Amino acid sequence: MTEATTRTAPALTIHAAAPEGGSQWWREAVIYQVYPRSFADSDGDGMGDLAGITARLDHLAALGVDALWLSPFYRSPQADGGYDVADYRAVDPRFGTLGDADALLARARELGLRVIVDLVPNHTSDQHAWFAAALAAGTGSAERSRYIFREGRGAGGEEPPNNWESVFGGPAWTRVRDRADAPGSAWADDGQWYLHLFDSTQPDLDWDNPEVRAEFEDVLRFWLDRGVDGFRVDVAHGLVKAPGLPDWSGHVSMVEGVEDPTSGGPGAPPRPAAEPVRAPMFDQDGVHEIYRSWHRVLAEYPGDRVLVAEAWVEPVERLARYVRPDEMHQAFNFPFLVSQWRAPDLRAVIASSYRANDLVGAPTTWVLSNHDVVRHASRLGLARTGKGPNGIGAADPQPDAALGLRRARAASLLMLGLPGSAYVYQGEELGLPEHTTLPDDARQDPTFFRTHGAEKGRDGCRVPLPWEAAAPAFGFSPTGASWLPQPAEWAQLAVDRQAGRAGSTLELYRTALRLRRELGLGTGSVAWLPGFEDSATVLALAVGAGGPGDVLVLTNLGAAEVALPQGWRVVLASGAVRVANDGGVLVPGDTTVWATR
Ligand code: NOJ
C-alpha cells in the first residue's frame, strides 16, 4: 500500500444512508469476530467450540454489538485454522455438531444478535471428497476439472506451470507425485501440478466449472435455511484467474495485497513487460458475476442477509466494485487497518473510503484487528506503525506495550465514532496485546513453516481469551488446557478483572457502543471540523445523525496537548484529559475524545 502524503483535507461527503423504508441493519452494525478455536472451550480439550461460544454469548450482548461473525467451524483438518474446509455442510467434531450450531443461532437470536458465518470458496482442503476424487480419477477427468490441475513446463514437465508464489510463501503449485501421500497410491507417478494460492493442503477450485458454482449456491442455501444472517467471503477477489494463468512476479501479502504493482514488490527487479500489471490471480472482472448470483440467492430469503467481502484490493474504487447494489453488501476496509498512525494518512483513508463507497451507495466499514494481523494494541506500539510484520517472535524488536495500548484505545474510539459499520476482533475489547514471545514449537500457522520461520505467523493474535483471572486457562477451558499458551500477564486483562472497573478497556468499549447507539453515530453524516482540516497531528470530525455537527470525534496523534474547541463537552475519552487554568479541556497525545455541545 502506498502511504498517504496529502496535507490537504479531502472533502468528506455525506455518508450513504439506507434507502427509504429499508432496515438494512448492517449499514451501521458493530460486528464482533469470533475465532472459534480461541473463544471458549466447553469440553476441556483446549480447543474452543460452539457450545463454549453459546455459553459466552451474554458477553457480546453486554458489550453491545449487533452481530457476530464466526470464523470457520466446518469439518477441516485445521491445516490453516479451518480455512481448509473438508465439508462445507458439517461441523468439525472438535467444534461440536450441527445441533450445536443450531443452538448457537437460537441463543443469539434470543439475545438480539445476528450471526454471519465464513464461506471459503477459493479453495477446499485437500481432504475434501472432491480433491480425493480428483487425485484418484487422474488427468483429464471431470473430477480434476473442479480444480486447477496443469501439466508442468520444461523437459518432462519438471517445472511448475507458471511462476506464481503462494501467499503463504514458496511456490503456488505442488506436483501430484510429490505429495506425501503419493508413494504407494494410484497417482504415485502422476506428473500433473495443482494450484494453491495458499498452503499445498488448500487446492484452488476452478470457478469456470459450472459444477463449482452450483455447489456453492447450494452451500449458501444450506446455511441460510439454518438461519444465518450472512456470509463473510474469504479471498473474495481470488476466485477467478486470468485466462492462460500468465506469469507474474509481483508479491502479494495477506491483508495488504499487492505490495507494489509497478515494480513487483520492494527490492524486486522490474517486472518483465510481458507480464500483466494487475495480478492475474486477483481482482479479475469475472468475480463480480459470481457475487451477483449470490446476491440473488440471498434475496430469496427474508430478513436482510448480507455478503461481506474479504478482498485485498486497491485502490478503494476497485474495492467498491464488490459492494455495488447488486453484489455484496460490505467489504472490509483494510486500507484503514494498515494505515500509519499519522493524521494525514488516516484522514486520506477516511475520506477516500467514504467517497468510494458513497459512489456505489454502500456503507463504509472499519476494522483494526482480525485473526490475520498483529493485534492493534501491539501493532501501534511498534517503531513503525502500518500493517506491521506477519507475527512477532521473542527475538524480534518488541512493541512498547503501554504506547500500543494507549494508541489502540484511541484508534478504537476513533473507529467506533465513524459512521458506517465496524468490526471488532475478539479480545480487542480487553485491550489484549499480541503474544509476542510464543515458543516456536507452539506455532501452528502454515506461514511460519512455509517461510522457514522468516515470518513468525499469525498464532500470536489467536491465543485463547482470558475470561476469569483465577480460573484454569483464565476460564477459557474447564481443564486448563489451551491449544496455544496464554501469557501470564493476561490474568489482569481477564473479563472479570475489567468488568465494572472504571477506565478499563472493556468499559471503554461498552460505553462507546452504548453512546454510539444513543447518539446515532453509525448512520448519518460526517464532515471535517473547520480549523483542523490540514492538521498534521489532529483528526477532528463532526458527526451527526441528522447532519454533521452533533458530535465531535477528535483524535490527537501528536505529542503535544491539544485544546478542545470551545463549546464542546467531553462525553467519552480513551485516556485522561486535563482541565486547563482557563477551564478549557486539553486532550493529550494518542487520545481520542467524543464530545457533544
Ligand atoms: C484469509 C483468511 O482470513 C486467512 O486466515 C486464511 O489463511 C486465508 N484467507 C486463506 O483461506
Coordinates of C-alpha atoms and ligand atoms in Angstrom, one line a residue:
M1 CA 0.0 0.0 0.0
T2 CA 1.3 3.4 -0.7
E3 CA 1.5 5.8 2.2
A4 CA -0.7 8.9 2.1
T5 CA 1.2 12.1 1.8
T6 CA -1.6 14.5 1.2
R7 CA -1.6 17.5 3.6
T8 CA -4.9 18.9 2.3
A9 CA -8.1 17.5 3.8
P10 CA -10.0 15.8 1.1
A11 CA -13.7 16.8 1.2
L12 CA -15.9 14.4 3.0
T13 CA -19.2 13.6 1.5
I14 CA -22.5 12.6 3.2
H15 CA -22.4 9.0 4.3
A16 CA -24.9 6.9 2.3
A17 CA -27.9 6.0 4.4
A18 CA -30.3 3.1 3.9
P19 CA -32.8 3.7 1.1
E20 CA -36.2 4.8 2.2
G21 CA -38.0 2.1 4.2
G22 CA -35.1 -0.3 4.2
S23 CA -34.0 -1.6 7.6
Q24 CA -30.6 -2.8 6.4
W25 CA -29.2 -3.3 9.9
W26 CA -25.7 -4.0 8.5
R27 CA -25.1 -0.4 7.4
E28 CA -24.3 0.7 10.9
A29 CA -23.7 -2.6 12.7
V30 CA -20.9 -3.3 15.0
I31 CA -19.9 -6.9 14.2
Y32 CA -17.7 -9.0 16.5
Q33 CA -15.4 -11.6 15.1
V34 CA -15.3 -14.8 17.0
Y35 CA -12.4 -17.1 16.2
P36 CA -13.9 -20.4 17.4
R37 CA -10.7 -22.2 18.3
S38 CA -9.9 -19.5 20.8
F39 CA -13.1 -18.0 22.2
A40 CA -14.3 -20.5 24.8
D41 CA -13.8 -24.3 25.3
S42 CA -16.7 -26.1 26.8
D43 CA -15.4 -29.7 26.8
G44 CA -11.9 -29.1 28.2
D45 CA -9.8 -30.3 25.2
G46 CA -8.1 -26.9 24.9
M47 CA -9.8 -26.1 21.6
G48 CA -12.7 -23.6 21.7
D49 CA -16.1 -24.9 20.5
L50 CA -19.6 -23.9 19.5
A51 CA -21.1 -24.8 22.9
G52 CA -18.4 -22.6 24.5
I53 CA -19.4 -19.7 22.3
T54 CA -23.1 -20.2 23.1
A55 CA -22.4 -20.2 26.8
R56 CA -20.5 -16.9 26.5
L57 CA -22.8 -15.0 24.1
D58 CA -24.0 -12.9 27.1
H59 CA -20.6 -11.2 27.0
L60 CA -21.4 -10.0 23.5
A61 CA -24.9 -8.8 24.4
A62 CA -23.5 -6.9 27.4
L63 CA -20.8 -5.4 25.1
G64 CA -23.5 -4.0 22.9
V65 CA -22.5 -5.4 19.5
D66 CA -25.2 -6.1 16.8
A67 CA -23.8 -9.3 15.3
L68 CA -21.1 -11.8 15.4
W69 CA -19.1 -13.3 12.6
L70 CA -17.8 -16.8 13.2
S71 CA -14.6 -17.8 11.5
P72 CA -14.8 -21.4 10.0
F73 CA -16.1 -24.2 12.3
Y74 CA -16.6 -26.7 9.4
R75 CA -15.1 -30.2 9.2
S76 CA -11.4 -29.5 8.5
P77 CA -8.0 -31.0 9.2
Q78 CA -7.2 -27.5 10.6
A79 CA -4.1 -27.1 8.4
D80 CA -5.0 -23.4 8.2
G81 CA -7.1 -22.9 11.2
G82 CA -10.3 -24.1 9.5
Y83 CA -9.8 -22.1 6.3
D84 CA -9.1 -25.5 4.8
V85 CA -12.7 -26.9 4.6
A86 CA -13.2 -30.7 4.1
D87 CA -17.0 -30.5 4.3
Y88 CA -18.9 -27.2 4.0
R89 CA -22.1 -28.7 5.4
A90 CA -20.7 -30.3 8.5
V91 CA -19.4 -29.0 11.9
D92 CA -15.9 -30.3 12.8
P93 CA -16.2 -32.7 15.7
R94 CA -13.6 -30.5 17.5
F95 CA -16.2 -27.7 17.5
G96 CA -19.3 -29.8 18.1
T97 CA -22.3 -30.8 15.9
L98 CA -24.8 -29.2 13.6
G99 CA -27.1 -29.3 16.6
D100 CA -24.6 -27.1 18.5
A101 CA -24.7 -24.7 15.5
D102 CA -28.4 -24.5 15.7
A103 CA -28.4 -23.9 19.4
L104 CA -25.9 -21.1 19.0
L105 CA -28.1 -19.5 16.3
A106 CA -31.1 -19.8 18.5
R107 CA -29.4 -18.3 21.6
A108 CA -28.0 -15.5 19.5
R109 CA -31.5 -14.7 18.2
E110 CA -32.8 -14.6 21.8
L111 CA -30.2 -12.1 22.6
G112 CA -30.9 -10.0 19.5
L113 CA -27.6 -10.8 17.9
R114 CA -27.3 -11.6 14.2
V115 CA -24.8 -14.3 13.1
I116 CA -22.6 -14.2 10.0
V117 CA -20.6 -17.4 9.0
D118 CA -17.5 -17.7 7.0
L119 CA -17.5 -19.1 3.5
V120 CA -14.3 -20.3 1.9
P121 CA -14.9 -20.6 -1.8
N122 CA -11.4 -20.0 -3.3
H123 CA -10.1 -23.4 -2.2
T124 CA -11.1 -26.5 -0.3
S125 CA -9.0 -28.7 1.9
D126 CA -7.1 -31.5 0.2
Q127 CA -9.1 -33.7 2.5
H128 CA -12.4 -32.6 0.7
A129 CA -14.1 -35.5 -1.1
W130 CA -13.8 -33.6 -4.4
F131 CA -10.0 -33.4 -4.1
A132 CA -9.6 -37.1 -3.1
A133 CA -11.7 -37.9 -6.2
A134 CA -9.6 -35.6 -8.4
L135 CA -6.4 -37.3 -7.4
A136 CA -7.9 -40.7 -7.9
A137 CA -9.6 -40.0 -11.2
G138 CA -6.4 -38.8 -12.9
T139 CA -5.5 -36.4 -15.8
G140 CA -8.3 -35.1 -18.0
S141 CA -11.1 -36.3 -15.7
A142 CA -14.2 -34.4 -14.8
E143 CA -13.1 -34.7 -11.2
R144 CA -9.9 -32.8 -11.9
S145 CA -11.7 -30.1 -13.7
R146 CA -13.2 -28.8 -10.4
Y147 CA -9.6 -27.7 -9.5
I148 CA -6.8 -26.1 -11.4
F149 CA -4.6 -29.0 -12.5
R150 CA -2.0 -28.4 -15.2
E151 CA 1.0 -30.0 -16.9
G152 CA 4.4 -28.7 -15.8
R153 CA 6.8 -26.7 -18.0
G154 CA 10.2 -27.8 -19.2
A155 CA 11.6 -31.2 -20.1
G156 CA 9.3 -33.8 -18.5
G157 CA 7.1 -31.1 -17.0
E158 CA 9.5 -30.8 -14.1
E159 CA 8.9 -27.1 -13.7
P160 CA 5.6 -25.6 -12.3
P161 CA 3.1 -24.4 -14.9
N162 CA 3.9 -20.8 -14.0
N163 CA 5.9 -18.7 -11.6
W164 CA 3.2 -17.8 -9.1
E165 CA 4.1 -17.8 -5.4
S166 CA 1.8 -18.9 -2.6
V167 CA 0.6 -16.0 -0.4
F168 CA 2.0 -18.2 2.5
G169 CA 5.4 -18.4 0.9
G170 CA 7.0 -20.9 -1.5
P171 CA 5.6 -22.0 -4.9
A172 CA 1.9 -21.9 -5.6
W173 CA 2.0 -25.3 -7.3
T174 CA 2.5 -28.8 -6.0
R175 CA 3.2 -31.8 -8.2
V176 CA 0.8 -34.6 -7.6
R177 CA 3.6 -37.2 -7.4
D178 CA 5.4 -35.0 -4.8
R179 CA 2.6 -35.2 -2.3
A180 CA 3.5 -37.0 0.9
D181 CA 0.6 -39.4 0.3
A182 CA 1.7 -40.3 -3.2
P183 CA 4.0 -43.3 -2.5
G184 CA 2.0 -46.4 -2.9
S185 CA -1.0 -44.6 -4.3
A186 CA -2.7 -44.9 -7.7
W187 CA -1.2 -41.5 -8.5
A188 CA 2.3 -42.2 -7.5
D189 CA 3.7 -41.4 -11.0
D190 CA 1.2 -38.6 -11.8
G191 CA 3.2 -35.7 -13.2
Q192 CA 0.4 -33.0 -13.1
W193 CA 0.6 -30.0 -10.8
Y194 CA -2.2 -28.3 -8.9
L195 CA -2.6 -24.7 -8.0
H196 CA -2.8 -23.5 -4.4
L197 CA -2.6 -19.8 -3.7
F198 CA -2.2 -20.7 0.0
D199 CA -1.0 -23.9 1.6
S200 CA -0.4 -27.1 -0.5
T201 CA -3.3 -28.5 1.5
Q202 CA -5.6 -25.8 0.1
P203 CA -6.1 -26.6 -3.6
D204 CA -7.8 -23.8 -5.6
L205 CA -11.1 -24.5 -7.2
D206 CA -11.8 -23.8 -10.8
W207 CA -14.7 -21.3 -10.9
D208 CA -15.0 -21.7 -14.7
N209 CA -16.6 -25.0 -13.9
P210 CA -20.4 -24.7 -13.5
E211 CA -20.5 -27.5 -11.0
V212 CA -18.4 -25.5 -8.6
R213 CA -20.8 -22.5 -9.0
A214 CA -23.8 -24.7 -8.4
E215 CA -22.2 -26.4 -5.3
F216 CA -21.6 -23.1 -3.6
E217 CA -25.0 -21.7 -4.3
D218 CA -26.2 -24.9 -2.6
V219 CA -23.9 -24.4 0.4
L220 CA -25.2 -20.8 0.8
R221 CA -28.8 -22.2 0.9
F222 CA -27.8 -24.9 3.4
W223 CA -26.7 -22.2 5.9
L224 CA -29.4 -19.7 5.0
D225 CA -32.0 -22.4 5.7
R226 CA -30.5 -22.8 9.1
G227 CA -31.0 -19.1 9.8
V228 CA -27.6 -17.4 9.4
D229 CA -27.8 -13.7 8.6
G230 CA -25.0 -13.7 6.1
F231 CA -21.5 -14.8 5.0
R232 CA -18.0 -13.3 5.2
V233 CA -16.5 -14.4 1.9
D234 CA -12.8 -15.5 2.2
V235 CA -10.4 -14.3 -0.5
A236 CA -13.4 -12.8 -2.4
H237 CA -11.1 -11.3 -5.0
G238 CA -9.3 -14.6 -5.8
L239 CA -11.9 -17.0 -7.3
V240 CA -11.4 -16.1 -11.0
K241 CA -7.9 -16.3 -12.5
A242 CA -6.7 -14.6 -15.7
P243 CA -7.1 -16.8 -18.8
G244 CA -3.9 -18.8 -19.5
L245 CA -2.6 -18.2 -16.0
P246 CA 0.2 -15.8 -17.2
D247 CA 3.4 -15.5 -15.3
W248 CA 3.5 -12.7 -12.8
S249 CA 6.4 -12.0 -10.4
G250 CA 4.8 -9.4 -8.2
H251 CA 4.5 -10.0 -4.5
V252 CA 1.2 -10.4 -2.6
S253 CA 0.9 -10.3 1.2
M254 CA -2.2 -11.1 3.2
V255 CA -4.5 -8.2 4.1
E256 CA -2.2 -5.7 2.4
G257 CA -2.5 -7.2 -1.0
V258 CA -0.2 -6.4 -3.9
E259 CA 2.7 -4.5 -2.4
D260 CA 3.8 -2.6 -5.4
P261 CA 2.0 -3.2 -8.6
T262 CA 4.7 -1.4 -10.7
S263 CA 7.9 -3.0 -9.5
G264 CA 6.8 -6.4 -8.3
G265 CA 7.5 -5.7 -4.7
P266 CA 10.0 -3.9 -2.6
G267 CA 13.5 -4.6 -3.8
A268 CA 12.3 -6.8 -6.6
P269 CA 13.6 -6.4 -10.1
P270 CA 11.3 -4.6 -12.6
R271 CA 8.6 -6.9 -13.9
P272 CA 9.1 -8.2 -17.5
A273 CA 7.0 -6.0 -19.8
A274 CA 5.1 -9.1 -21.0
E275 CA 3.5 -9.6 -17.5
P276 CA 0.1 -8.1 -16.7
V277 CA 0.1 -5.2 -14.3
R278 CA -2.9 -6.4 -12.4
A279 CA -2.1 -9.6 -10.5
P280 CA -3.6 -12.4 -12.7
M281 CA -4.8 -14.3 -9.7
F282 CA -6.7 -11.5 -8.0
D283 CA -9.5 -9.0 -8.7
Q284 CA -10.4 -10.3 -12.1
D285 CA -13.6 -8.8 -13.5
G286 CA -15.2 -12.3 -13.7
V287 CA -15.6 -12.5 -9.9
H288 CA -18.4 -10.0 -10.0
E289 CA -20.8 -12.2 -11.8
I290 CA -20.4 -14.8 -9.0
Y291 CA -21.4 -12.2 -6.4
R292 CA -24.4 -11.1 -8.5
S293 CA -25.7 -14.6 -8.5
W294 CA -25.1 -15.0 -4.7
H295 CA -26.9 -11.7 -4.2
R296 CA -29.9 -13.2 -5.9
V297 CA -29.8 -16.3 -3.7
L298 CA -29.7 -14.1 -0.6
A299 CA -32.6 -12.0 -1.9
E300 CA -34.8 -15.1 -2.0
Y301 CA -34.6 -15.2 1.8
P302 CA -36.4 -12.8 4.2
G303 CA -34.6 -10.6 6.7
D304 CA -31.8 -8.6 5.2
R305 CA -29.0 -11.2 4.8
V306 CA -25.5 -10.0 3.9
L307 CA -22.4 -10.8 2.0
V308 CA -19.1 -9.4 3.3
A309 CA -16.0 -9.3 1.0
E310 CA -12.6 -10.1 2.3
A311 CA -10.7 -8.7 -0.6
W312 CA -7.2 -7.2 -0.6
V313 CA -7.9 -4.9 -3.5
E314 CA -6.6 -1.4 -4.3
P315 CA -7.5 1.3 -4.9
V316 CA -10.7 1.7 -2.9
E317 CA -12.6 2.4 -6.1
R318 CA -11.8 -1.1 -7.2
L319 CA -12.8 -2.4 -3.8
A320 CA -16.1 -0.5 -4.1
R321 CA -17.0 -2.6 -7.2
Y322 CA -17.6 -5.5 -4.8
V323 CA -20.3 -3.6 -3.0
R324 CA -22.3 -2.3 -5.9
P325 CA -26.0 -2.6 -5.3
D326 CA -26.5 -6.0 -6.9
E327 CA -23.3 -7.6 -5.4
M328 CA -22.0 -7.8 -1.9
H329 CA -23.1 -5.6 1.0
Q330 CA -19.9 -4.8 2.7
A331 CA -16.2 -5.1 2.2
F332 CA -13.5 -5.0 4.9
N333 CA -11.6 -1.7 4.9
F334 CA -8.1 -3.0 5.0
P335 CA -6.5 0.4 4.0
F336 CA -7.8 1.7 7.3
L337 CA -6.3 -1.2 9.2
V338 CA -2.9 -0.9 7.6
S339 CA -2.7 2.9 7.8
Q340 CA 0.2 4.5 9.5
W341 CA -0.7 6.1 12.9
R342 CA -0.4 9.6 11.4
A343 CA -3.2 12.2 11.0
P344 CA -2.7 12.8 7.2
D345 CA -2.6 9.1 6.4
L346 CA -5.8 8.4 8.4
R347 CA -7.5 11.5 7.0
A348 CA -6.8 10.4 3.5
V349 CA -8.0 6.9 4.1
I350 CA -11.2 8.0 5.8
A351 CA -12.0 10.5 3.1
S352 CA -11.4 8.0 0.2
S353 CA -13.3 5.3 2.0
Y354 CA -16.4 7.5 2.2
R355 CA -16.0 8.8 -1.3
A356 CA -15.6 5.4 -3.0
N357 CA -18.5 3.8 -1.0
D358 CA -20.8 6.7 -1.5
L359 CA -20.4 6.4 -5.2
V360 CA -22.0 2.9 -5.1
G361 CA -24.3 3.6 -2.2
A362 CA -22.6 1.2 0.2
P363 CA -21.8 1.7 3.8
T364 CA -18.1 2.2 4.7
T365 CA -16.7 -0.4 7.1
W366 CA -13.9 0.0 9.6
V367 CA -11.6 -2.6 11.1
L368 CA -8.4 -2.6 13.2
S369 CA -7.7 -6.2 14.0
N370 CA -8.5 -9.7 12.9
H371 CA -7.1 -13.2 13.1
D372 CA -4.5 -12.5 10.3
V373 CA -2.7 -9.4 11.7
V374 CA -0.7 -8.4 14.8
R375 CA -3.3 -7.1 17.3
H376 CA -3.5 -3.4 17.1
A377 CA -2.6 -2.9 20.8
S378 CA 0.8 -4.2 19.8
R379 CA 1.0 -3.1 16.2
L380 CA 0.6 0.6 17.2
G381 CA 3.4 0.2 19.8
L382 CA 5.9 -0.7 17.1
A383 CA 8.5 1.8 16.0
R384 CA 6.9 1.7 12.6
T385 CA 3.1 1.5 12.5
G386 CA 1.1 0.4 9.5
K387 CA 0.4 -3.3 8.7
G388 CA 3.4 -4.5 10.7
P389 CA 5.2 -7.8 10.4
N390 CA 3.4 -11.2 10.0
G391 CA 3.8 -12.1 13.6
I392 CA 6.4 -11.2 16.3
G393 CA 8.8 -13.6 18.0
A394 CA 10.8 -13.3 21.2
A395 CA 14.0 -12.3 19.3
D396 CA 12.2 -9.6 17.3
P397 CA 12.0 -5.9 18.4
Q398 CA 9.2 -5.9 20.9
P399 CA 6.3 -3.4 20.9
D400 CA 6.0 -0.7 23.5
A401 CA 3.1 -2.2 25.4
A402 CA 1.9 1.0 27.1
L403 CA 2.1 3.1 24.0
G404 CA 0.4 0.4 22.0
L405 CA -2.5 0.1 24.4
R406 CA -2.9 3.9 24.6
R407 CA -3.0 4.2 20.8
A408 CA -5.2 1.2 20.4
R409 CA -7.8 2.7 22.7
A410 CA -7.6 6.0 20.8
A411 CA -7.8 4.1 17.4
S412 CA -10.8 2.1 18.6
L413 CA -12.7 5.1 19.8
L414 CA -12.0 6.9 16.5
M415 CA -13.2 3.8 14.6
L416 CA -16.4 3.5 16.7
G417 CA -17.2 7.2 16.2
L418 CA -17.2 6.9 12.4
P419 CA -20.5 6.4 10.6
G420 CA -20.6 3.0 8.9
S421 CA -20.1 -0.5 10.1
A422 CA -17.3 -1.5 12.4
Y423 CA -15.6 -4.9 13.0
V424 CA -14.3 -5.8 16.4
Y425 CA -11.9 -8.8 16.8
Q426 CA -12.4 -10.9 19.9
G427 CA -10.2 -9.7 22.7
E428 CA -9.6 -6.2 21.4
E429 CA -12.3 -5.1 23.8
L430 CA -10.0 -6.2 26.6
G431 CA -7.0 -4.4 25.1
L432 CA -5.3 -7.7 24.5
P433 CA -1.8 -7.4 23.1
E434 CA -0.3 -9.9 20.6
H435 CA 1.5 -12.8 22.2
T436 CA 5.0 -11.8 21.1
T437 CA 7.1 -14.5 22.8
L438 CA 5.4 -17.7 21.7
P439 CA 7.9 -20.5 21.6
D440 CA 8.4 -21.7 18.0
D441 CA 7.4 -25.3 18.9
A442 CA 4.0 -24.0 19.8
R443 CA 3.4 -22.3 16.5
Q444 CA 0.8 -23.8 14.1
D445 CA 0.4 -21.2 11.3
P446 CA 1.4 -22.6 7.9
T447 CA 3.1 -19.3 7.1
F448 CA 5.7 -20.0 9.8
F449 CA 6.6 -23.3 8.2
R450 CA 6.3 -22.3 4.5
T451 CA 8.7 -19.3 5.1
H452 CA 11.0 -21.5 7.2
G453 CA 10.4 -19.3 10.2
A454 CA 11.2 -16.0 8.4
E455 CA 7.7 -15.0 9.2
K456 CA 6.5 -15.9 12.7
G457 CA 2.9 -16.1 11.5
R458 CA -0.5 -15.4 13.0
D459 CA -0.6 -17.5 16.1
G460 CA 0.2 -14.6 18.4
C461 CA -3.2 -12.9 17.6
R462 CA -5.1 -16.2 18.0
V463 CA -4.3 -17.0 21.7
P464 CA -7.4 -18.2 23.7
L465 CA -9.2 -15.4 25.5
P466 CA -8.9 -14.7 29.3
W467 CA -12.3 -14.7 31.0
E468 CA -11.6 -15.2 34.7
A469 CA -8.3 -14.3 36.2
A470 CA -8.2 -17.0 38.8
A471 CA -9.6 -19.9 36.8
P472 CA -7.6 -22.6 34.9
A473 CA -6.6 -21.2 31.5
F474 CA -8.2 -18.0 32.7
G475 CA -11.6 -19.6 32.2
F476 CA -11.0 -20.4 28.6
S477 CA -11.4 -24.2 29.3
P478 CA -12.6 -26.1 32.4
T479 CA -9.4 -28.3 32.5
G480 CA -6.9 -25.5 32.0
A481 CA -5.9 -26.8 28.5
S482 CA -5.3 -24.3 25.8
W483 CA -4.1 -25.0 22.3
L484 CA -1.8 -22.0 22.4
P485 CA -0.2 -20.9 25.7
Q486 CA -1.6 -17.8 27.3
P487 CA 0.8 -15.1 28.6
A488 CA 0.7 -15.0 32.5
E489 CA 0.1 -11.2 32.3
W490 CA -3.2 -11.8 30.7
A491 CA -4.7 -12.5 34.2
Q492 CA -5.1 -8.8 34.8
L493 CA -6.8 -8.4 31.4
A494 CA -9.4 -11.1 32.1
V495 CA -13.1 -10.1 31.6
D496 CA -13.8 -10.5 35.3
R497 CA -11.0 -8.1 36.2
Q498 CA -12.2 -5.4 33.8
A499 CA -16.0 -5.6 34.1
G500 CA -17.3 -2.8 36.2
R501 CA -13.9 -1.2 36.6
A502 CA -14.0 2.4 35.6
G503 CA -11.4 3.2 32.9
S504 CA -10.9 -0.4 31.9
T505 CA -10.7 -1.1 28.1
L506 CA -13.8 -3.3 28.4
E507 CA -15.8 -0.5 30.0
L508 CA -14.5 1.9 27.4
Y509 CA -15.9 -0.3 24.6
R510 CA -19.1 -0.9 26.4
T511 CA -19.7 2.8 26.9
A512 CA -18.6 3.6 23.4
L513 CA -21.1 1.1 21.9
R514 CA -23.9 2.4 24.1
L515 CA -23.2 6.0 23.2
R516 CA -22.7 5.2 19.5
R517 CA -26.2 3.8 19.5
E518 CA -27.7 6.6 21.6
L519 CA -26.1 9.3 19.5
G520 CA -26.8 7.7 16.2
L521 CA -23.1 7.7 15.2
G522 CA -23.4 4.6 13.0
T523 CA -25.5 6.4 10.4
G524 CA -25.7 9.9 9.3
S525 CA -23.2 12.4 8.1
V526 CA -19.7 13.4 8.8
A527 CA -17.5 16.4 7.9
W528 CA -14.1 17.6 8.9
L529 CA -14.3 20.1 11.7
P530 CA -13.2 23.6 10.4
G531 CA -9.8 24.6 11.7
F532 CA -8.3 21.1 11.7
E533 CA -8.6 20.1 8.1
D534 CA -4.9 20.2 7.4
S535 CA -3.6 19.5 10.9
A536 CA -0.5 17.3 10.8
T537 CA -1.4 15.8 14.2
V538 CA -5.1 16.1 14.9
L539 CA -8.1 14.5 13.2
A540 CA -11.4 16.2 14.1
L541 CA -14.7 15.0 12.6
A542 CA -18.2 16.4 13.2
V543 CA -20.6 13.5 13.1
G544 CA -24.3 13.6 13.4
A545 CA -27.4 11.6 12.9
G546 CA -29.3 14.5 11.4
G547 CA -26.3 16.1 9.7
P548 CA -22.7 16.7 10.7
G549 CA -22.4 18.5 13.9
D550 CA -24.0 16.8 16.9
V551 CA -20.8 15.0 18.0
L552 CA -17.2 15.8 17.7
V553 CA -14.8 12.9 17.3
L554 CA -11.3 14.2 17.9
T555 CA -8.1 12.2 17.9
N556 CA -4.8 13.8 18.9
L557 CA -2.0 11.8 17.2
G558 CA 0.7 14.3 18.2
A559 CA 3.0 14.7 21.2
A560 CA 1.6 18.0 22.5
E561 CA -1.7 18.5 24.2
V562 CA -4.5 20.0 22.0
A563 CA -7.2 22.3 23.3
L564 CA -10.7 21.0 22.6
P565 CA -12.6 23.7 20.7
Q566 CA -14.8 25.9 22.8
G567 CA -18.4 24.9 23.4
W568 CA -17.8 21.1 23.3
R569 CA -18.2 18.9 26.4
V570 CA -16.4 15.6 26.6
V571 CA -18.7 12.5 26.9
L572 CA -16.0 9.8 26.5
A573 CA -12.3 9.8 26.3
S574 CA -9.8 7.0 25.6
G575 CA -7.3 8.5 28.1
A576 CA -7.3 11.1 30.8
V577 CA -7.9 14.7 29.6
R578 CA -6.9 17.7 31.6
V579 CA -8.7 20.9 32.5
A580 CA -6.6 24.0 31.9
N581 CA -6.4 27.1 34.1
D582 CA -8.9 28.8 31.8
G583 CA -11.4 26.0 32.2
G584 CA -10.7 24.6 28.7
V585 CA -10.1 20.9 28.1
L586 CA -6.7 19.7 27.0
V587 CA -6.5 16.4 25.1
P588 CA -3.1 14.6 25.4
G589 CA -1.4 12.8 22.6
D590 CA -2.6 9.4 21.4
T591 CA -6.0 10.1 22.8
T592 CA -9.5 10.3 21.2
V593 CA -12.4 12.1 22.7
W594 CA -16.1 12.2 21.8
A595 CA -17.8 15.5 22.7
T596 CA -21.2 17.0 22.4
R597 CA -22.4 20.5 22.7
Ligands
NOJ1 C1 -8.0 -15.2 4.6 C2 -8.2 -15.7 6.0 O1 -8.6 -14.7 6.8 C3 -6.9 -16.4 6.4 O2 -7.0 -16.7 7.8 C4 -6.7 -17.6 5.6 O3 -5.4 -18.2 5.9 C5 -6.7 -17.2 4.1 N1 -7.7 -16.4 3.7 C6 -6.8 -18.5 3.2 O4 -8.1 -19.0 3.4

